[in-house]
mmCIF file of C-alpha atoms and ligand atoms in Angstrom:
data_model
loop_
_atom_site.group_PDB
_atom_site.id
_atom_site.type_symbol
_atom_site.label_atom_id
_atom_site.label_comp_id
_atom_site.label_asym_id
_atom_site.label_seq_id
_atom_site.Cartn_x
_atom_site.Cartn_y
_atom_site.Cartn_z
ATOM 1 C CA UNK A 1 80.275 73.235 96.798
ATOM 2 C CA UNK A 2 82.965 74.307 99.386
ATOM 3 C CA UNK A 3 81.371 76.628 102.047
ATOM 4 C CA UNK A 4 82.793 80.127 102.091
ATOM 5 C CA UNK A 5 83.770 82.171 105.273
ATOM 6 C CA UNK A 6 82.144 85.536 104.857
ATOM 7 C CA UNK A 7 82.936 88.370 106.817
ATOM 8 C CA UNK A 8 80.286 91.755 106.794
ATOM 9 C CA UNK A 9 81.535 95.103 108.156
ATOM 10 C CA UNK A 10 77.948 96.902 108.610
ATOM 11 C CA UNK A 11 76.303 93.339 108.795
ATOM 12 C CA UNK A 12 73.740 94.416 111.164
ATOM 13 C CA UNK A 13 72.554 97.368 109.445
ATOM 14 C CA UNK A 14 69.724 97.703 106.832
ATOM 15 C CA UNK A 15 72.220 96.159 103.348
ATOM 16 C CA UNK A 16 73.853 94.316 105.769
ATOM 17 C CA UNK A 17 71.235 92.423 107.375
ATOM 18 C CA UNK A 18 69.644 91.399 104.132
ATOM 19 C CA UNK A 19 73.179 90.260 102.793
ATOM 20 C CA UNK A 20 73.626 87.868 106.156
ATOM 21 C CA UNK A 21 70.321 86.538 105.672
ATOM 22 C CA UNK A 22 70.795 85.537 102.192
ATOM 23 C CA UNK A 23 74.180 83.928 102.540
ATOM 24 C CA UNK A 24 73.203 82.427 106.013
ATOM 25 C CA UNK A 25 70.288 80.624 104.266
ATOM 26 C CA UNK A 26 72.950 79.558 101.223
ATOM 27 C CA UNK A 27 75.248 77.429 103.932
ATOM 28 C CA UNK A 28 77.853 79.497 104.124
ATOM 29 C CA UNK A 29 79.737 80.928 107.356
ATOM 30 C CA UNK A 30 78.593 84.300 108.339
ATOM 31 C CA UNK A 31 80.474 86.971 110.582
ATOM 32 C CA UNK A 32 78.836 89.534 111.021
ATOM 33 C CA UNK A 33 80.876 93.046 112.601
ATOM 34 C CA UNK A 34 78.920 95.784 113.606
ATOM 35 C CA UNK A 35 79.047 98.383 116.288
ATOM 36 C CA UNK A 36 75.622 99.058 116.456
ATOM 37 C CA UNK A 37 76.472 102.528 115.707
ATOM 38 C CA UNK A 38 73.209 102.698 113.088
ATOM 39 C CA UNK A 39 72.608 99.142 112.816
ATOM 40 C CA UNK A 40 70.230 96.941 115.313
ATOM 41 C CA UNK A 41 70.953 93.646 116.840
ATOM 42 C CA UNK A 42 66.996 93.184 116.096
ATOM 43 C CA UNK A 43 67.976 92.756 112.232
ATOM 44 C CA UNK A 44 70.249 89.719 113.394
ATOM 45 C CA UNK A 45 69.031 88.338 116.328
ATOM 46 C CA UNK A 46 67.136 85.701 114.880
ATOM 47 C CA UNK A 47 70.296 84.319 113.039
ATOM 48 C CA UNK A 48 72.209 84.232 116.216
ATOM 49 C CA UNK A 49 71.611 81.244 117.072
ATOM 50 C CA UNK A 50 72.485 79.294 113.953
ATOM 51 C CA UNK A 51 75.903 77.306 113.879
ATOM 52 C CA UNK A 52 77.047 79.003 111.306
ATOM 53 C CA UNK A 53 76.660 82.560 112.295
ATOM 54 C CA UNK A 54 78.571 84.613 114.293
ATOM 55 C CA UNK A 55 78.455 88.436 115.987
ATOM 56 C CA UNK A 56 81.234 90.511 116.591
ATOM 57 C CA UNK A 57 80.880 94.102 118.230
ATOM 58 C CA UNK A 58 83.191 95.697 116.614
ATOM 59 C CA UNK A 59 84.025 99.524 115.582
ATOM 60 C CA UNK A 60 85.874 98.933 111.976
ATOM 61 C CA UNK A 61 88.555 101.737 112.539
ATOM 62 C CA UNK A 62 89.380 100.197 116.022
ATOM 63 C CA UNK A 63 92.801 98.281 115.807
ATOM 64 C CA UNK A 64 93.126 94.654 113.789
ATOM 65 C CA UNK A 65 94.906 93.178 115.863
ATOM 66 C CA UNK A 66 91.921 93.446 118.314
ATOM 67 C CA UNK A 67 89.291 92.139 115.721
ATOM 68 C CA UNK A 68 92.178 89.404 115.201
ATOM 69 C CA UNK A 69 92.066 88.373 118.155
ATOM 70 C CA UNK A 70 88.034 87.940 118.238
ATOM 71 C CA UNK A 71 88.172 85.934 115.603
ATOM 72 C CA UNK A 72 90.373 83.268 117.192
ATOM 73 C CA UNK A 73 88.621 83.358 119.943
ATOM 74 C CA UNK A 74 85.504 82.444 117.913
ATOM 75 C CA UNK A 75 87.265 79.775 116.333
ATOM 76 C CA UNK A 76 87.090 81.809 112.591
ATOM 77 C CA UNK A 77 89.842 80.025 109.979
ATOM 78 C CA UNK A 78 90.523 81.199 106.850
ATOM 79 C CA UNK A 79 88.253 84.328 105.270
ATOM 80 C CA UNK A 80 87.457 83.924 101.673
ATOM 81 C CA UNK A 81 85.399 87.326 101.061
ATOM 82 C CA UNK A 82 84.791 90.595 103.177
ATOM 83 C CA UNK A 83 82.395 93.289 102.366
ATOM 84 C CA UNK A 84 83.041 96.405 104.072
ATOM 85 C CA UNK A 85 79.219 97.713 104.154
ATOM 86 C CA UNK A 86 79.971 99.702 107.855
ATOM 87 C CA UNK A 87 79.150 103.280 107.268
ATOM 88 C CA UNK A 88 76.278 105.685 108.312
ATOM 89 C CA UNK A 89 74.264 106.052 104.580
ATOM 90 C CA UNK A 90 71.465 108.241 105.276
ATOM 91 C CA UNK A 91 72.265 112.247 105.158
ATOM 92 C CA UNK A 92 70.862 113.138 108.413
ATOM 93 C CA UNK A 93 72.657 109.859 110.190
ATOM 94 C CA UNK A 94 75.891 110.755 108.507
ATOM 95 C CA UNK A 95 76.077 114.657 108.960
ATOM 96 C CA UNK A 96 75.268 113.872 112.498
ATOM 97 C CA UNK A 97 78.331 111.232 113.194
ATOM 98 C CA UNK A 98 80.519 113.088 110.196
ATOM 99 C CA UNK A 99 83.637 111.999 111.590
ATOM 100 C CA UNK A 100 83.138 108.532 111.978
ATOM 101 C CA UNK A 101 81.748 108.468 108.573
ATOM 102 C CA UNK A 102 84.930 109.594 107.170
ATOM 103 C CA UNK A 103 86.916 107.205 109.190
ATOM 104 C CA UNK A 104 84.890 104.217 108.522
ATOM 105 C CA UNK A 105 85.078 104.698 104.610
ATOM 106 C CA UNK A 106 88.942 105.217 105.073
ATOM 107 C CA UNK A 107 90.780 104.020 108.053
ATOM 108 C CA UNK A 108 87.637 101.538 108.605
ATOM 109 C CA UNK A 109 88.465 100.580 104.777
ATOM 110 C CA UNK A 110 91.888 100.301 105.330
ATOM 111 C CA UNK A 111 92.182 97.863 108.098
ATOM 112 C CA UNK A 112 89.558 95.816 106.197
ATOM 113 C CA UNK A 113 91.691 95.374 103.255
ATOM 114 C CA UNK A 114 94.778 94.493 105.234
ATOM 115 C CA UNK A 115 92.803 91.716 106.746
ATOM 116 C CA UNK A 116 91.522 90.443 103.514
ATOM 117 C CA UNK A 117 95.317 90.199 102.393
ATOM 118 C CA UNK A 118 96.058 88.403 105.604
ATOM 119 C CA UNK A 119 93.585 85.864 104.305
ATOM 120 C CA UNK A 120 94.169 85.714 100.501
ATOM 121 C CA UNK A 121 90.313 87.254 100.847
ATOM 122 C CA UNK A 122 88.834 89.311 98.042
ATOM 123 C CA UNK A 123 87.217 92.274 99.305
ATOM 124 C CA UNK A 124 84.371 94.145 97.763
ATOM 125 C CA UNK A 125 83.744 97.877 98.907
ATOM 126 C CA UNK A 126 80.284 99.575 99.058
ATOM 127 C CA UNK A 127 80.646 103.186 97.228
ATOM 128 C CA UNK A 128 77.544 105.881 96.174
ATOM 129 C CA UNK A 129 75.738 107.108 93.890
ATOM 130 C CA UNK A 130 76.928 109.721 95.988
ATOM 131 C CA UNK A 131 80.255 110.080 94.354
ATOM 132 C CA UNK A 132 79.058 111.492 91.455
ATOM 133 C CA UNK A 133 77.585 114.705 94.023
ATOM 134 C CA UNK A 134 75.543 116.817 91.249
ATOM 135 C CA UNK A 135 75.947 115.081 88.277
ATOM 136 C CA UNK A 136 76.501 116.923 85.105
ATOM 137 C CA UNK A 137 75.754 113.658 82.894
ATOM 138 C CA UNK A 138 72.561 111.890 83.097
ATOM 139 C CA UNK A 139 71.927 109.040 83.598
ATOM 140 C CA UNK A 140 75.691 108.254 85.383
ATOM 141 C CA UNK A 141 77.478 105.876 83.897
ATOM 142 C CA UNK A 142 80.900 104.781 85.666
ATOM 143 C CA UNK A 143 82.894 106.744 83.676
ATOM 144 C CA UNK A 144 81.831 109.860 84.213
ATOM 145 C CA UNK A 145 83.871 111.140 87.116
ATOM 146 C CA UNK A 146 80.733 113.307 89.350
ATOM 147 C CA UNK A 147 80.629 116.646 90.418
ATOM 148 C CA UNK A 148 81.507 117.137 94.294
ATOM 149 C CA UNK A 149 81.606 119.438 96.541
ATOM 150 C CA UNK A 150 84.902 118.496 98.556
ATOM 151 C CA UNK A 151 84.056 120.812 101.565
ATOM 152 C CA UNK A 152 80.089 120.578 101.668
ATOM 153 C CA UNK A 153 78.241 118.998 104.551
ATOM 154 C CA UNK A 154 77.731 115.306 102.452
ATOM 155 C CA UNK A 155 81.303 115.414 101.797
ATOM 156 C CA UNK A 156 82.082 113.839 104.485
ATOM 157 C CA UNK A 157 80.290 110.892 103.066
ATOM 158 C CA UNK A 158 80.897 111.275 99.797
ATOM 159 C CA UNK A 159 84.526 112.448 99.703
ATOM 160 C CA UNK A 160 85.173 109.381 102.284
ATOM 161 C CA UNK A 161 83.664 107.273 99.711
ATOM 162 C CA UNK A 162 85.690 108.588 96.495
ATOM 163 C CA UNK A 163 89.107 107.994 99.253
ATOM 164 C CA UNK A 164 87.932 104.841 99.784
ATOM 165 C CA UNK A 165 87.463 103.536 95.905
ATOM 166 C CA UNK A 166 91.161 105.381 95.470
ATOM 167 C CA UNK A 167 92.133 103.348 98.581
ATOM 168 C CA UNK A 168 90.656 100.154 96.963
ATOM 169 C CA UNK A 169 92.687 100.911 93.310
ATOM 170 C CA UNK A 170 95.854 101.901 95.737
ATOM 171 C CA UNK A 171 96.025 98.577 96.946
ATOM 172 C CA UNK A 172 95.200 96.741 94.003
ATOM 173 C CA UNK A 173 97.954 98.034 91.651
ATOM 174 C CA UNK A 174 100.443 98.316 94.584
ATOM 175 C CA UNK A 175 100.348 95.081 96.292
ATOM 176 C CA UNK A 176 97.463 93.285 93.950
ATOM 177 C CA UNK A 177 94.612 93.069 96.802
ATOM 178 C CA UNK A 178 91.957 90.952 95.505
ATOM 179 C CA UNK A 179 89.303 94.513 95.309
ATOM 180 C CA UNK A 180 85.689 95.147 94.202
ATOM 181 C CA UNK A 181 84.477 97.951 94.107
ATOM 182 C CA UNK A 182 80.067 98.828 93.663
ATOM 183 C CA UNK A 183 78.314 102.073 93.772
ATOM 184 C CA UNK A 184 74.931 101.347 95.257
ATOM 185 C CA UNK A 185 72.311 103.809 94.290
ATOM 186 C CA UNK A 186 69.242 104.517 96.523
ATOM 187 C CA UNK A 187 67.526 101.340 98.126
ATOM 188 C CA UNK A 188 64.818 100.841 100.295
ATOM 189 C CA UNK A 189 62.963 97.692 101.839
ATOM 190 C CA UNK A 190 62.220 96.376 105.032
ATOM 191 C CA UNK A 191 64.658 96.618 107.916
ATOM 192 C CA UNK A 192 65.458 100.153 107.354
ATOM 193 C CA UNK A 193 65.717 101.981 110.460
ATOM 194 C CA UNK A 194 62.377 104.477 110.531
ATOM 195 C CA UNK A 195 63.941 107.202 111.932
ATOM 196 C CA UNK A 196 67.138 107.602 109.768
ATOM 197 C CA UNK A 197 65.605 110.326 108.070
ATOM 198 C CA UNK A 198 65.697 109.324 104.465
ATOM 199 C CA UNK A 199 62.749 109.704 102.308
ATOM 200 C CA UNK A 200 61.093 106.353 101.921
ATOM 201 C CA UNK A 201 60.696 105.648 105.367
ATOM 202 C CA UNK A 202 60.239 109.041 106.258
ATOM 203 C CA UNK A 203 57.459 109.099 103.727
ATOM 204 C CA UNK A 204 55.792 105.579 104.974
ATOM 205 C CA UNK A 205 55.926 106.945 108.902
ATOM 206 C CA UNK A 206 53.905 109.615 107.768
ATOM 207 C CA UNK A 207 51.302 108.071 105.625
ATOM 208 C CA UNK A 208 50.789 105.489 107.405
ATOM 209 C CA UNK A 209 50.098 108.075 110.689
ATOM 210 C CA UNK A 210 48.531 110.242 108.249
ATOM 211 C CA UNK A 211 50.694 113.313 108.927
ATOM 212 C CA UNK A 212 52.176 115.917 106.473
ATOM 213 C CA UNK A 213 54.156 114.269 104.013
ATOM 214 C CA UNK A 214 57.532 116.428 104.048
ATOM 215 C CA UNK A 215 58.881 117.616 100.456
ATOM 216 C CA UNK A 216 62.283 118.928 101.203
ATOM 217 C CA UNK A 217 61.935 121.520 97.836
ATOM 218 C CA UNK A 218 59.487 121.870 95.469
ATOM 219 C CA UNK A 219 59.555 117.808 94.604
ATOM 220 C CA UNK A 220 61.179 117.726 90.836
ATOM 221 C CA UNK A 221 64.226 116.213 92.289
ATOM 222 C CA UNK A 222 64.608 113.220 91.386
ATOM 223 C CA UNK A 223 65.635 109.559 92.882
ATOM 224 C CA UNK A 224 65.738 106.175 91.505
ATOM 225 C CA UNK A 225 64.862 103.159 94.045
ATOM 226 C CA UNK A 226 66.158 99.867 93.996
ATOM 227 C CA UNK A 227 64.819 97.055 95.865
ATOM 228 C CA UNK A 228 66.712 95.495 98.738
ATOM 229 C CA UNK A 229 66.615 91.925 97.529
ATOM 230 C CA UNK A 230 67.498 92.972 93.832
ATOM 231 C CA UNK A 231 70.711 95.025 95.326
ATOM 232 C CA UNK A 232 71.929 91.488 97.267
ATOM 233 C CA UNK A 233 72.242 90.129 94.304
ATOM 234 C CA UNK A 234 74.077 92.283 92.518
ATOM 235 C CA UNK A 235 76.440 92.732 95.558
ATOM 236 C CA UNK A 236 76.460 88.834 95.548
ATOM 237 C CA UNK A 237 76.866 88.585 91.659
ATOM 238 C CA UNK A 238 80.014 91.387 91.445
ATOM 239 C CA UNK A 239 81.748 89.478 94.552
ATOM 240 C CA UNK A 240 81.912 86.292 92.523
ATOM 241 C CA UNK A 241 82.699 87.795 88.948
ATOM 242 C CA UNK A 242 86.014 88.448 87.602
ATOM 243 C CA UNK A 243 84.767 92.279 88.242
ATOM 244 C CA UNK A 244 86.870 94.625 89.572
ATOM 245 C CA UNK A 245 84.283 97.574 88.849
ATOM 246 C CA UNK A 246 83.456 100.413 89.526
ATOM 247 C CA UNK A 247 79.922 98.987 88.584
ATOM 248 C CA UNK A 248 76.709 100.669 89.444
ATOM 249 C CA UNK A 249 74.296 98.926 91.539
ATOM 250 C CA UNK A 250 70.508 100.392 91.498
ATOM 251 C CA UNK A 251 67.251 100.429 89.609
ATOM 252 C CA UNK A 252 67.063 102.814 86.747
ATOM 253 C CA UNK A 253 63.493 103.690 87.128
ATOM 254 C CA UNK A 254 63.457 106.931 88.176
ATOM 255 C CA UNK A 255 60.539 109.466 89.474
ATOM 256 C CA UNK A 256 60.634 112.878 90.738
ATOM 257 C CA UNK A 257 60.258 113.080 94.667
ATOM 258 C CA UNK A 258 56.498 114.473 94.367
ATOM 259 C CA UNK A 259 55.383 111.346 92.179
ATOM 260 C CA UNK A 260 57.389 109.012 95.153
ATOM 261 C CA UNK A 261 55.017 111.063 97.831
ATOM 262 C CA UNK A 262 51.871 110.414 95.587
ATOM 263 C CA UNK A 263 52.335 106.772 95.172
ATOM 264 C CA UNK A 264 53.090 106.250 98.747
ATOM 265 C CA UNK A 265 49.933 108.177 99.460
ATOM 266 C CA UNK A 266 48.202 105.797 97.075
ATOM 267 C CA UNK A 267 49.388 102.623 97.675
ATOM 268 C CA UNK A 268 48.778 103.193 101.395
ATOM 269 C CA UNK A 269 45.509 104.665 101.475
ATOM 270 C CA UNK A 270 46.356 107.688 103.389
ATOM 271 C CA UNK A 271 44.342 110.373 103.946
ATOM 272 C CA UNK A 272 48.047 112.509 104.648
ATOM 273 C CA UNK A 273 48.700 116.429 102.822
ATOM 274 C CA UNK A 274 51.463 116.924 101.121
ATOM 275 C CA UNK A 275 53.675 119.754 102.663
ATOM 276 C CA UNK A 276 57.010 121.751 101.421
ATOM 277 C CA UNK A 277 59.878 122.375 103.423
ATOM 278 C CA UNK A 278 63.442 124.062 102.618
ATOM 279 C CA UNK A 279 65.657 121.811 100.356
ATOM 280 C CA UNK A 280 69.031 120.777 102.263
ATOM 281 C CA UNK A 281 71.832 122.321 100.894
ATOM 282 C CA UNK A 282 73.873 120.277 97.869
ATOM 283 C CA UNK A 283 70.879 117.941 97.796
ATOM 284 C CA UNK A 284 71.476 116.643 94.117
ATOM 285 C CA UNK A 285 68.535 117.835 91.876
ATOM 286 C CA UNK A 286 68.750 114.177 89.799
ATOM 287 C CA UNK A 287 70.027 110.854 89.845
ATOM 288 C CA UNK A 288 69.683 107.705 87.889
ATOM 289 C CA UNK A 289 72.167 104.790 87.461
ATOM 290 C CA UNK A 290 73.250 103.560 84.006
ATOM 291 C CA UNK A 291 73.282 99.749 84.497
ATOM 292 C CA UNK A 292 74.760 98.398 81.079
ATOM 293 C CA UNK A 293 77.781 97.142 82.778
ATOM 294 C CA UNK A 294 76.161 95.535 85.237
ATOM 295 C CA UNK A 295 73.457 94.108 82.593
ATOM 296 C CA UNK A 296 76.280 93.195 80.807
ATOM 297 C CA UNK A 297 79.123 91.808 82.663
ATOM 298 C CA UNK A 298 77.418 89.943 85.441
ATOM 299 C CA UNK A 299 73.520 89.455 83.949
ATOM 300 C CA UNK A 300 72.206 91.145 86.833
ATOM 301 C CA UNK A 301 69.245 93.681 86.558
ATOM 302 C CA UNK A 302 66.704 94.754 89.192
ATOM 303 C CA UNK A 303 63.428 92.564 88.993
ATOM 304 C CA UNK A 304 61.008 94.155 91.853
ATOM 305 C CA UNK A 305 59.190 97.327 90.296
ATOM 306 C CA UNK A 306 58.704 100.217 93.220
ATOM 307 C CA UNK A 307 55.045 99.304 93.252
ATOM 308 C CA UNK A 308 55.213 95.689 94.461
ATOM 309 C CA UNK A 309 58.988 96.525 96.611
ATOM 310 C CA UNK A 310 56.984 99.616 98.168
ATOM 311 C CA UNK A 311 53.939 97.204 99.218
ATOM 312 C CA UNK A 312 56.466 94.927 100.733
ATOM 313 C CA UNK A 313 57.899 97.504 102.586
ATOM 314 C CA UNK A 314 54.936 98.947 103.765
ATOM 315 C CA UNK A 315 53.638 95.764 105.190
ATOM 316 C CA UNK A 316 57.228 95.476 106.803
ATOM 317 C CA UNK A 317 56.539 99.175 108.411
ATOM 318 C CA UNK A 318 52.894 98.150 109.391
ATOM 319 C CA UNK A 319 53.823 95.088 111.331
ATOM 320 C CA UNK A 320 57.129 96.210 113.160
HETATM 321 N N1 UDP B 401 63.442 114.079 101.408
HETATM 322 C C1 UDP B 401 62.340 114.688 101.223
HETATM 323 N N2 UDP B 401 61.694 114.599 102.565
HETATM 324 C C2 UDP B 401 61.867 113.865 103.474
HETATM 325 C C3 UDP B 401 63.303 113.415 103.062
HETATM 326 C C4 UDP B 401 64.115 113.131 101.970
HETATM 327 O O1 UDP B 401 61.856 115.214 100.236
HETATM 328 O O2 UDP B 401 61.250 113.727 104.649
HETATM 329 C C5 UDP B 401 64.088 114.684 99.603
HETATM 330 C C6 UDP B 401 65.962 114.685 100.025
HETATM 331 O O3 UDP B 401 65.609 116.220 99.785
HETATM 332 C C7 UDP B 401 66.468 114.199 98.653
HETATM 333 C C8 UDP B 401 65.445 112.883 98.522
HETATM 334 O O4 UDP B 401 64.366 113.060 99.307
HETATM 335 O O5 UDP B 401 66.070 115.298 97.577
HETATM 336 C C9 UDP B 401 66.154 111.471 98.360
HETATM 337 O O6 UDP B 401 66.650 111.588 100.125
HETATM 338 P P1 UDP B 401 67.067 110.675 101.145
HETATM 339 O O7 UDP B 401 67.800 111.572 102.200
HETATM 340 O O8 UDP B 401 66.595 109.517 101.133
HETATM 341 O O9 UDP B 401 68.835 110.230 100.436
HETATM 342 P P2 UDP B 401 69.468 110.792 99.306
HETATM 343 O O10 UDP B 401 69.317 110.425 97.899
HETATM 344 O O11 UDP B 401 69.696 112.445 99.162
HETATM 345 O O12 UDP B 401 70.701 110.242 99.859
#
């Protein structure tokens, strides 16, 4: 097997650092690019002494020439694959940094597509289930165009991801770029930032500290949570397939946020009580991936059930 050189933007983030780890262990040469906006150096520090791992501190919206200089300095030759994961993904984070988020998925993606074309590399763009917005079709198949508020508080994220998909298709149709698009549904696991504001880290932190579990709204809204190792498997399969996408990647096991809270209280053995807070604007009432396409075309489906995945995640939160 020939060794590939793989550049991962957002490589120090939650999903990115798991992907780096997986591919470094496979013996590939990994170039991790991150501006540490929401990613953390701790996530990758244990890989930094390895010969097949390089970290470049860089903001994807900065000039491409600057990145290319860094690549030359670090003696990186031809790049074979690029995963563009760089973007804040937690609603609280991206609403705090709306411009940075919008540009990471547009200007930043444009830079990375140009880089991929110079190297004749394949580029995979991580889009999102948010592309479906407040869905009127349930579960959501890839053919559904979505129902997104273009000027709402989530628009810096979901509209920039939708634009990113359009930009990828434009380069594919206009310039034969080698592209892949995936739509990632809610993912959880070790290395999520404890303070990132998303539901799983919040509930686990609250449960472990025996604090009140904060449900926004009445808790009847649903999400479908995928364990991170399953997602990584899906990303790598997609990258190495003949598919262009978009393809949904997520776990179709759907639950209400109230069920999620009760599960976490039970599994962690917590004494926490549930309290209800107001529901943020434009918070989707339901979300579940239809993964028939990924099952058929990639031979992929999630293997880790919620109980198993959440136990591992709670364990990590306890120890870190
Ligand atoms: N949520 C909640 N309590 C929290 C954090 C989130 O009830 O402390 C809800 C949130 O309103 C949403 C769901 O959990 O309905 C998932 O939120 P998250 O921020 O994880 O991501 P989203 O799927 O909305 O992008």
